[in-house]
XYZ file of C-alpha atoms in Angstrom:
333
model
C -31.811 27.892 0.362
C -34.164 29.245 3.023
C -33.850 26.967 6.064
C -36.154 27.474 9.037
C -35.134 27.055 12.655
C -37.421 24.012 12.840
C -35.574 22.303 9.985
C -32.226 23.069 11.628
C -33.431 21.544 14.900
C -34.848 18.462 13.162
C -31.597 17.980 11.231
C -29.417 18.229 14.325
C -31.738 15.875 16.242
C -31.713 13.406 13.342
C -27.911 13.442 13.115
C -27.663 13.043 16.895
C -29.985 10.022 16.683
C -27.807 8.442 13.995
C -24.709 9.010 16.112
C -26.497 7.468 19.114
C -27.413 4.377 17.095
C -23.832 4.113 15.844
C -22.542 4.426 19.418
C -25.052 1.868 20.748
C -24.119 -0.727 18.140
C -20.383 -0.251 18.714
C -20.590 0.262 22.492
C -18.841 -3.038 23.236
C -15.105 -2.879 22.389
C -14.290 -5.328 19.599
C -12.174 -5.763 16.496
C -14.066 -4.358 13.514
C -14.249 -6.825 10.631
C -14.087 -5.884 6.952
C -17.698 -7.038 6.572
C -18.923 -4.803 9.395
C -16.926 -1.818 8.155
C -18.110 -2.349 4.585
C -21.755 -2.667 5.599
C -21.746 0.525 7.663
C -19.781 2.419 5.008
C -22.523 1.587 2.509
C -25.194 2.589 5.059
C -23.636 6.038 5.600
C -23.201 6.608 1.853
C -26.837 5.611 1.219
C -28.025 7.948 3.993
C -26.032 10.814 2.458
C -27.476 10.012 -0.982
C -31.035 9.940 0.412
C -30.458 13.285 2.114
C -29.210 14.743 -1.181
C -32.251 13.369 -3.000
C -34.448 14.947 -0.317
C -32.803 18.298 -1.040
C -33.440 17.708 -4.758
C -37.122 16.967 -4.148
C -37.830 19.783 -1.689
C -35.220 22.391 -2.616
C -34.439 21.844 -6.289
C -31.356 20.988 -8.307
C -29.112 23.785 -7.026
C -29.040 22.798 -3.321
C -28.785 19.097 -4.199
C -25.895 19.688 -6.597
C -24.081 21.807 -4.010
C -24.576 19.122 -1.352
C -23.241 16.290 -3.501
C -20.268 18.380 -4.653
C -19.502 19.364 -1.066
C -20.000 15.839 0.271
C -17.709 14.245 -2.310
C -15.059 16.911 -1.729
C -15.185 16.528 2.061
C -15.183 12.730 1.744
C -12.096 12.767 -0.468
C -10.306 15.157 1.886
C -11.263 12.973 4.854
C -9.545 9.984 3.220
C -6.339 11.993 3.407
C -7.017 12.436 7.144
C -6.939 8.663 7.560
C -3.191 8.630 6.878
C -2.672 10.754 9.995
C -5.158 8.674 11.998
C -3.082 5.570 11.253
C 0.024 7.352 12.566
C -1.823 8.476 15.713
C -3.061 4.954 16.431
C 0.466 3.603 15.983
C 2.112 6.283 18.145
C -0.236 5.713 21.078
C -0.290 1.923 20.536
C -4.085 1.819 20.656
C -5.339 -1.781 21.088
C -7.315 -2.845 18.022
C -10.511 -3.486 20.008
C -10.540 0.124 21.262
C -9.816 1.879 17.943
C -13.453 2.141 16.883
C -14.366 3.879 20.194
C -11.442 6.291 19.792
C -12.524 7.206 16.269
C -16.187 7.623 17.234
C -15.491 10.090 20.047
C -12.671 11.803 18.141
C -14.869 12.382 15.095
C -17.707 13.607 17.343
C -15.349 16.199 18.852
C -14.291 17.245 15.353
C -17.917 17.562 14.239
C -18.793 19.925 17.103
C -15.709 22.071 16.517
C -16.338 22.174 12.761
C -19.880 23.396 13.409
C -18.341 26.338 15.251
C -15.928 26.945 12.343
C -18.787 26.819 9.837
C -20.895 29.312 11.815
C -17.930 31.679 12.050
C -17.126 31.273 8.349
C -20.731 31.951 7.326
C -20.837 35.099 9.478
C -17.581 36.399 7.988
C -18.706 35.704 4.416
C -22.030 37.443 5.018
C -20.245 40.566 6.267
C -17.106 40.663 4.089
C -17.321 39.413 0.502
C -13.591 40.060 -0.008
C -12.860 37.049 2.214
C -13.340 34.919 -0.913
C -10.003 36.286 -2.172
C -8.338 35.044 1.018
C -10.055 31.645 0.870
C -9.153 31.250 -2.818
C -5.513 32.232 -2.331
C -5.241 29.928 0.700
C -6.610 26.938 -1.230
C -4.256 27.559 -4.162
C -1.323 27.795 -1.735
C -2.485 24.584 0.004
C -2.701 22.834 -3.369
C 0.888 23.832 -4.169
C 2.006 22.696 -0.713
C 0.372 19.289 -1.250
C 2.246 18.863 -4.524
C 5.535 19.774 -2.848
C 4.896 17.247 -0.076
C 3.939 14.558 -2.573
C 7.148 15.129 -4.514
C 9.308 14.967 -1.390
C 11.593 11.972 -1.408
C 10.905 11.020 2.219
C 7.614 11.747 3.962
C 7.541 12.364 7.690
C 5.746 9.276 8.976
C 5.724 10.151 12.670
C 2.860 11.966 14.346
C 3.851 14.981 16.442
C 1.548 16.123 19.230
C 0.304 19.708 18.969
C 0.895 22.246 21.737
C -2.650 22.016 23.096
C -2.335 18.269 23.542
C 1.061 18.557 25.229
C -0.273 21.239 27.581
C -3.201 19.012 28.587
C -0.838 16.115 29.300
C 1.372 18.325 31.484
C -1.602 19.809 33.322
C -3.513 16.632 34.128
C -0.944 13.859 33.734
C -1.387 10.622 31.821
C -1.690 7.057 33.108
C 1.002 4.590 32.065
C -1.428 2.153 30.418
C -4.942 1.776 29.005
C -7.766 1.067 31.454
C -10.419 -0.265 29.108
C -12.551 2.579 27.741
C -12.128 4.743 30.858
C -11.082 8.336 30.203
C -10.055 9.300 33.766
C -8.669 7.249 36.664
C -7.343 7.823 40.172
C -3.577 7.248 40.313
C -1.523 7.909 43.455
C -4.383 9.953 44.849
C -4.557 12.162 41.757
C -7.096 12.199 38.934
C -5.236 11.688 35.631
C -6.134 11.154 31.999
C -5.867 7.738 30.412
C -4.133 7.198 27.066
C -7.651 6.597 25.668
C -8.638 10.226 26.335
C -5.318 11.525 24.985
C -5.672 9.720 21.675
C -9.310 10.882 21.359
C -8.160 14.483 21.810
C -5.383 13.872 19.277
C -7.876 12.614 16.670
C -10.312 15.477 17.296
C -7.758 18.294 17.384
C -5.894 16.975 14.340
C -9.112 16.855 12.336
C -9.763 20.497 13.217
C -6.414 21.351 11.590
C -7.609 19.609 8.433
C -10.721 21.788 8.573
C -8.527 24.795 7.782
C -8.532 23.745 4.122
C -11.743 21.688 3.916
C -14.028 24.446 5.259
C -12.825 27.082 2.729
C -13.043 24.393 0.032
C -16.709 23.650 0.630
C -17.521 27.352 0.981
C -16.083 27.606 -2.524
C -18.853 25.263 -3.686
C -21.729 26.682 -1.654
C -22.259 29.560 0.756
C -25.297 27.922 2.359
C -24.378 27.110 6.008
C -26.996 24.335 6.127
C -25.478 22.504 3.161
C -21.931 23.120 4.407
C -22.790 21.638 7.810
C -24.717 18.592 6.554
C -22.103 17.743 3.911
C -19.396 17.882 6.595
C -21.513 15.852 9.016
C -22.220 12.999 6.604
C -18.599 12.926 5.418
C -17.249 12.790 8.985
C -19.740 10.312 10.421
C -18.797 7.640 7.910
C -15.100 8.199 8.496
C -14.774 5.642 11.301
C -16.000 2.727 9.184
C -13.945 3.915 6.231
C -10.815 3.756 8.418
C -11.260 0.024 8.970
C -12.425 -0.660 5.412
C -9.596 0.907 3.434
C -6.878 1.043 6.101
C -4.831 -1.503 4.179
C -5.368 0.291 0.877
C -4.170 3.730 2.017
C -0.556 3.071 1.029
C -1.734 2.153 -2.476
C -3.362 5.558 -3.033
C 0.012 7.066 -3.884
C -1.430 9.732 -6.206
C -4.126 10.903 -3.771
C -2.184 14.040 -2.779
C -1.898 15.071 -6.446
C -5.640 14.574 -6.934
C -6.518 16.566 -3.823
C -4.142 19.348 -4.849
C -5.910 19.605 -8.224
C -9.319 19.726 -6.515
C -8.245 22.371 -3.982
C -6.538 24.428 -6.683
C -9.639 24.211 -8.878
C -11.921 25.347 -6.041
C -9.430 28.104 -5.183
C -9.660 29.447 -8.740
C -13.451 29.154 -8.544
C -13.437 31.248 -5.363
C -11.244 33.945 -6.899
C -13.512 34.136 -9.962
C -16.538 34.389 -7.679
C -14.857 37.181 -5.690
C -14.084 39.084 -8.885
C -17.669 38.645 -10.024
C -18.939 39.972 -6.667
C -16.608 42.991 -7.120
C -18.273 43.842 -10.434
C -15.621 42.362 -12.741
C -17.166 40.514 -15.699
C -15.535 37.081 -15.496
C -17.005 33.633 -16.129
C -18.110 31.694 -13.071
C -17.791 27.927 -12.709
C -21.155 26.228 -12.236
C -21.899 23.442 -9.750
C -22.398 20.752 -12.469
C -18.950 21.591 -13.867
C -17.445 21.530 -10.367
C -19.065 18.166 -9.607
C -17.816 16.742 -12.894
C -14.253 17.937 -12.340
C -14.131 16.634 -8.745
C -15.487 13.182 -9.660
C -13.223 12.888 -12.722
C -10.098 13.795 -10.757
C -10.922 11.288 -8.000
C -11.612 8.467 -10.461
C -8.428 9.126 -12.452
C -6.371 9.464 -9.266
C -7.673 6.171 -7.864
C -7.093 4.252 -11.108
C -3.576 5.586 -11.649
C -2.702 5.031 -7.967
C -3.744 1.385 -8.023
C -1.961 0.830 -11.343
C 1.250 2.455 -10.091
C 1.077 0.546 -6.783
C 0.655 -2.749 -8.625
C 3.579 -1.925 -10.942
C 5.757 -0.933 -7.971
C 4.900 -4.149 -6.094
C 5.791 -6.234 -9.176
C 9.110 -4.415 -9.514
C 9.947 -4.983 -5.823
C 9.069 -8.670 -6.140
C 11.271 -9.063 -9.209
C 14.134 -7.266 -7.442
C 13.873 -9.443 -4.322
C 13.853 -12.580 -6.467
C 16.911 -11.418 -8.401
C 18.766 -10.613 -5.170
C 17.842 -13.980 -3.689
C 18.972 -16.007 -6.702
C 22.771 -15.782 -6.075
C 22.277 -16.830 -2.439
C 20.395 -19.924 -3.582
C 23.168 -20.753 -6.038
C 25.862 -20.428 -3.350
C 23.877 -22.558 -0.935
C 23.464 -25.221 -3.651
């Protein structure tokens, strides 16, 4: 898709305006209700759908199909990020009324850093077609790693700060408590970070780590930097509302890792086939409609089986607790 500089500028300005509106509406710290989160989640999804339809009208079916496939993939991968966000919020004991501000700034940091990643990835792909082999192999390895983690008996449910975050804390120091939405304060004559800034950096830097698999994944669906960037932007900007909407449902999506591993493995195979095709080997390539169908089918099946398994597990735990409580009632009687 041939994108002019003017269209790039208009797109960035439009996204910045949407972020500004989102920031203005949520500028006052408050607890986000399910109704508010649900409303804004629908708004962001509708905006993404309208953007995709605009691509269909002005660019044709190919760009639109690539955008929707990339958006759905990035959105599903971002849901997995929410598990880590929950751990970060718990570790830093973020007050509920400040969580929406933390997520907004953290996601904004991630969006800027991902734009840099996308530009670098596009430049590498344009110069070295063999990088598709590396991207494909990395996604297949990541898919296998996800399966191994999902099959582990005990998951590590404690967030560990990365080295960059620890270095920043040592260099600048951290206040002993939250000071509203302030990021810096004067303490004992020294300018130090507040826990609010630390947790924002944790959210942003952690999301960049997730980009290590999501960026190659979307490049496996499209090599158009414009579509890669916009799909990432729309998926990330609705992440804050999604956090509050499905926060309580995350533990019920017990098969999500299996679904994501299938999607990443599928895209990894697609990348390898594309690399072979670029090298002159006559192999079948997977089309965007097939990719979109596989991604949607896997997500639907994963969600249904997760909810069914979670319901069955809850019923079994209830029955077990009732059976264990029965003897105590008899003794008391």
